[in-house]
Amino acid sequence: MKIYKALTIAGSDSGGGAGIQADLKTFQELGVYGMSAITAVTAQNTLGVQGVYPLGEDAITQQLTSIGEDLKPDAVKTGMLFSAEIIRSVATQIQHYKWGNLVIDPVMVAKGGSKLLQQEAVQSLIKYLLPLSLVITPNIPEAEILTGLTISSLHDREEAARRITSMGSRYVVMKGGHDPSGDGVIDILYDGQEFLYMESKRVETRHTHGTGCTFSAAVTAELARGKSVPEAVYIAKAFIQAAIEDGLGIGSGHGPTNHFAYQTRLRGDDRGAH
């Protein structure tokens, strides 16, 4: 039996709803062996981020070297990278080991407003990582930062997707959760030529911490399993929709989503149900 493997390069979330913790939970739920390289340790909970402690370049490089010399991942995702120096180090290792199926979640701002990517790091992300990526999964605020556009319509999101693919990524998933118009959420998948539109029901809840991490991790897991990008994105959208709809309801602020929910629905049992 083939064991599919996925690597997440991201920050640790002490509250467990986002970052490395969300990624590894998602990998496990989708039947993929998860590995990690931690770029920063955060002190956070559902009320916000109380501290960010980035690791040194040597510590990050050594984690990636250890994985590269023994456990080749079938897909890789990046999350919180924090600084220009970390981004360059990660890009160097990805190129050195020729890791493919790279998914970039351009983590920039936490739910509570705390900045998780330094301003000077944005250009490094565009210059060093985007040309290596298969998929990038920005939300609307992240796409505005990457492109310099003000995004207020579906047309604006399409233009942002065009600009981001011109920076090097082969596919862009423009997420629509931050668009307040309409009763549904429309995500756009763009391959440089055609747009695919995926609509889902909007769920009124404050418990959405880690949705971006979880969605991109699900895309990564399905790519590791050999799915095409459109297939991976469709499954990831179903995974995160279930995780939001069947919320856990824990914490006093922006609570985490339910990583059990997708498989619980498939099995028809109540493991992890609220």
Coordinates of C-alpha atoms in Angstrom, one line a residue:
M1 CA 0.0 0.0 0.0
K2 CA 1.4 3.4 -1.0
I3 CA 1.7 5.9 1.9
Y4 CA 1.0 9.4 0.6
K5 CA 3.0 12.1 2.4
A6 CA 2.5 15.8 2.7
L7 CA 4.7 18.5 4.3
T8 CA 3.5 21.7 5.9
I9 CA 5.9 24.6 6.4
A10 CA 4.2 27.0 8.8
G11 CA 3.8 28.4 12.2
S12 CA 2.5 26.6 15.3
D13 CA -0.8 27.7 16.8
S14 CA -1.0 27.0 20.5
G15 CA -4.8 27.1 20.3
G16 CA -4.8 24.2 17.7
G17 CA -7.2 25.8 15.2
A18 CA -4.8 27.0 12.6
G19 CA -1.2 26.6 11.4
I20 CA 0.7 23.4 11.8
Q21 CA -1.9 21.9 14.0
A22 CA -4.8 22.5 11.6
D23 CA -2.6 21.2 8.7
L24 CA -1.7 17.9 10.4
K25 CA -5.3 17.3 11.5
T26 CA -6.5 17.8 7.9
F27 CA -3.8 15.6 6.4
Q28 CA -4.7 12.8 8.9
E29 CA -8.4 13.1 8.2
L30 CA -7.8 12.8 4.4
G31 CA -5.6 9.7 4.8
V32 CA -2.2 11.4 4.2
Y33 CA 0.9 11.1 6.4
G34 CA 1.8 14.5 7.6
M35 CA 5.2 16.1 8.3
S36 CA 6.0 19.6 9.5
A37 CA 8.7 22.2 9.5
I38 CA 7.9 24.9 12.1
T39 CA 8.8 28.5 11.1
A40 CA 7.5 30.3 14.2
V41 CA 5.8 29.6 17.5
T42 CA 2.7 31.6 18.3
A43 CA 1.0 32.1 21.6
Q44 CA -2.7 32.4 20.6
N45 CA -6.2 31.4 21.4
T46 CA -9.6 32.2 20.0
L47 CA -9.4 35.7 21.4
G48 CA -6.3 36.6 19.4
V49 CA -2.5 36.3 19.0
Q50 CA -0.6 37.2 22.2
G51 CA 2.9 36.5 20.9
V52 CA 4.9 35.5 17.8
Y53 CA 8.3 33.9 18.1
P54 CA 10.0 33.2 14.8
L55 CA 12.6 30.4 14.6
G56 CA 16.1 31.1 13.2
E57 CA 16.9 30.3 9.6
D58 CA 19.2 27.5 10.7
A59 CA 16.5 25.8 12.6
I60 CA 14.1 25.9 9.7
T61 CA 16.7 24.8 7.2
Q62 CA 17.7 21.9 9.3
Q63 CA 14.1 20.7 9.6
L64 CA 13.7 20.8 5.9
T65 CA 17.1 19.1 5.3
S66 CA 16.1 16.3 7.7
I67 CA 12.9 15.7 5.7
G68 CA 14.5 16.1 2.3
E69 CA 17.2 13.5 3.1
D70 CA 14.8 10.8 4.2
L71 CA 11.0 11.4 3.6
K72 CA 10.2 12.9 0.2
P73 CA 6.8 14.6 0.3
D74 CA 4.3 14.1 -2.4
A75 CA 3.0 17.6 -1.9
V76 CA 4.1 20.6 0.2
K77 CA 2.2 23.6 1.6
T78 CA 3.5 26.8 3.1
G79 CA 1.6 28.8 5.6
M80 CA 2.9 31.5 8.0
L81 CA 6.5 32.3 6.9
F82 CA 6.8 35.6 8.7
S83 CA 9.9 37.2 7.3
A84 CA 11.8 37.7 4.0
E85 CA 14.7 35.7 5.3
I86 CA 12.5 32.7 6.1
I87 CA 10.9 32.8 2.7
R88 CA 14.2 32.8 0.9
S89 CA 15.5 29.9 3.0
V90 CA 12.3 27.9 2.4
A91 CA 12.4 28.6 -1.4
T92 CA 16.0 27.5 -1.5
Q93 CA 15.3 24.1 0.1
I94 CA 12.2 23.5 -2.0
Q95 CA 14.3 24.1 -5.2
H96 CA 17.2 22.0 -3.8
Y97 CA 15.1 18.9 -3.2
K98 CA 12.9 19.5 -6.3
W99 CA 9.7 19.2 -4.3
G100 CA 6.6 19.6 -6.5
N101 CA 2.9 20.1 -5.9
L102 CA 3.6 23.3 -3.9
V103 CA 0.5 25.0 -2.4
I104 CA 1.0 28.5 -1.0
D105 CA -1.4 29.8 1.6
P106 CA -0.2 33.5 1.8
V107 CA -0.9 33.9 5.5
M108 CA -0.6 37.6 6.3
V109 CA -3.1 38.7 8.9
A110 CA -4.8 36.7 11.8
K111 CA -8.5 36.8 12.4
G112 CA -8.0 39.3 15.2
G113 CA -6.0 41.6 13.0
S114 CA -2.4 40.7 14.1
K115 CA 0.1 40.8 11.2
L116 CA 1.7 37.4 10.6
L117 CA 3.8 38.5 7.6
Q118 CA 6.2 41.4 7.7
Q119 CA 5.7 44.0 5.0
E120 CA 9.1 43.5 3.4
A121 CA 8.4 39.8 3.1
V122 CA 5.5 40.3 0.6
Q123 CA 8.0 41.0 -2.2
S124 CA 10.1 38.0 -1.3
L125 CA 7.0 35.8 -1.4
I126 CA 6.3 37.1 -4.9
K127 CA 9.9 36.8 -6.1
Y128 CA 11.0 33.6 -4.6
L129 CA 8.0 31.4 -3.8
L130 CA 5.3 32.2 -6.3
P131 CA 7.3 30.9 -9.4
L132 CA 7.7 27.5 -7.6
S133 CA 4.1 27.1 -6.8
L134 CA 1.4 25.0 -8.3
V135 CA -1.5 26.6 -6.4
I136 CA -1.9 29.8 -4.3
T137 CA -5.0 30.3 -2.2
P138 CA -5.4 34.0 -1.2
N139 CA -8.5 35.4 0.4
I140 CA -9.6 38.9 -0.7
P141 CA -7.4 40.9 1.8
E142 CA -4.3 38.8 0.9
A143 CA -5.0 39.2 -2.9
E144 CA -5.2 43.0 -2.4
I145 CA -1.8 43.0 -0.7
L146 CA -0.3 40.8 -3.4
T147 CA -1.7 42.8 -6.3
G148 CA -2.2 46.3 -5.0
L149 CA -5.8 46.2 -6.2
T150 CA -8.9 47.2 -4.3
I151 CA -11.2 44.3 -4.6
S152 CA -15.0 44.9 -4.3
S153 CA -16.5 42.8 -7.0
L154 CA -16.3 39.4 -8.7
H155 CA -14.7 41.2 -11.7
D156 CA -12.0 42.6 -9.4
R157 CA -11.3 39.1 -8.1
E158 CA -10.9 37.8 -11.6
E159 CA -8.4 40.6 -12.4
A160 CA -6.5 39.8 -9.2
A161 CA -6.3 36.1 -10.2
R162 CA -4.9 37.1 -13.6
R163 CA -2.2 39.3 -12.0
I164 CA -1.2 36.6 -9.5
T165 CA -0.8 33.9 -12.2
S166 CA 1.4 36.4 -14.1
M167 CA 3.6 36.4 -11.0
G168 CA 4.3 32.7 -11.5
S169 CA 1.7 30.5 -9.8
R170 CA 0.0 28.0 -12.2
Y171 CA -3.3 28.1 -10.4
V172 CA -5.0 30.6 -8.2
V173 CA -7.9 29.9 -5.9
M174 CA -9.5 33.3 -5.1
K175 CA -11.5 32.6 -2.0
G176 CA -14.7 34.6 -1.5
G177 CA -15.4 34.3 2.2
H178 CA -14.6 38.0 2.8
D179 CA -17.0 39.2 0.2
P180 CA -20.2 40.2 2.1
S181 CA -22.5 40.4 -0.9
G182 CA -25.0 37.6 -1.5
D183 CA -26.2 34.6 0.6
G184 CA -23.5 32.3 -0.9
V185 CA -19.7 32.2 -1.0
I186 CA -18.2 32.0 -4.5
D187 CA -14.6 30.8 -4.8
I188 CA -12.8 31.1 -8.1
L189 CA -10.3 28.7 -9.5
Y190 CA -8.2 30.2 -12.3
D191 CA -5.6 28.2 -14.4
G192 CA -4.3 31.1 -16.4
Q193 CA -6.9 30.7 -19.1
E194 CA -10.3 29.7 -17.7
F195 CA -12.3 30.5 -14.6
L196 CA -14.2 27.9 -12.5
Y197 CA -16.7 29.1 -10.1
M198 CA -17.6 27.1 -6.9
E199 CA -20.5 28.4 -4.8
S200 CA -21.5 27.3 -1.3
K201 CA -23.9 28.4 1.4
R202 CA -22.6 31.1 3.7
V203 CA -22.6 30.0 7.3
E204 CA -23.3 32.8 9.9
T205 CA -20.8 31.9 12.6
R206 CA -17.8 33.5 14.4
H207 CA -16.1 30.1 14.6
T208 CA -13.9 30.3 11.5
H209 CA -10.4 30.4 12.9
G210 CA -8.0 28.4 10.7
T211 CA -10.3 28.1 7.6
G212 CA -7.5 29.3 5.2
C213 CA -5.0 26.9 6.7
T214 CA -7.4 24.0 6.7
F215 CA -8.6 24.6 3.1
S216 CA -5.1 24.8 1.7
A217 CA -4.0 21.8 3.7
A218 CA -6.9 19.8 2.2
V219 CA -5.8 20.9 -1.3
T220 CA -2.3 19.7 -0.5
A221 CA -3.5 16.4 0.9
E222 CA -5.5 15.6 -2.2
L223 CA -2.6 16.6 -4.5
A224 CA -0.4 14.3 -2.6
R225 CA -2.9 11.5 -3.3
G226 CA -2.6 12.2 -7.0
K227 CA -5.7 14.3 -7.6
S228 CA -5.8 17.0 -10.3
V229 CA -5.9 20.6 -9.0
P230 CA -9.7 21.0 -9.8
E231 CA -10.5 17.7 -8.0
A232 CA -8.3 18.7 -5.1
V233 CA -10.0 22.1 -4.8
Y234 CA -13.5 20.7 -5.0
I235 CA -12.8 18.2 -2.2
A236 CA -11.1 20.9 -0.1
K237 CA -14.1 23.1 -0.5
A238 CA -16.4 20.3 0.7
F239 CA -14.0 19.6 3.6
I240 CA -14.0 23.2 4.9
Q241 CA -17.7 23.7 4.3
A242 CA -18.4 20.7 6.6
A243 CA -15.9 21.9 9.1
I244 CA -17.6 25.3 9.3
E245 CA -21.2 24.0 9.2
D246 CA -20.7 21.4 11.9
G247 CA -18.8 23.8 14.3
L248 CA -17.3 22.8 17.6
G249 CA -18.4 26.0 19.3
I250 CA -15.4 26.2 21.6
G251 CA -13.6 29.3 22.8
S252 CA -14.8 32.8 23.7
G253 CA -13.7 34.4 20.4
H254 CA -13.1 33.2 16.8
G255 CA -13.2 29.5 17.5
P256 CA -11.8 26.7 15.4
T257 CA -13.6 24.7 12.7
N258 CA -14.4 21.0 13.1
H259 CA -11.7 19.0 11.4
F260 CA -13.7 15.8 12.2
A261 CA -16.8 16.9 10.2
Y262 CA -16.0 15.8 6.6
Q263 CA -15.2 12.2 7.5
T264 CA -17.9 12.1 10.1
R265 CA -20.4 12.9 7.4
L266 CA -19.0 10.3 5.1
R267 CA -19.2 7.6 7.8
G268 CA -22.5 8.8 9.1
D269 CA -21.4 8.6 12.7
D270 CA -21.1 11.3 15.4
R271 CA -17.3 11.2 16.2
G272 CA -16.3 14.8 17.1
A273 CA -19.8 16.1 16.6
H274 CA -20.8 19.1 18.6

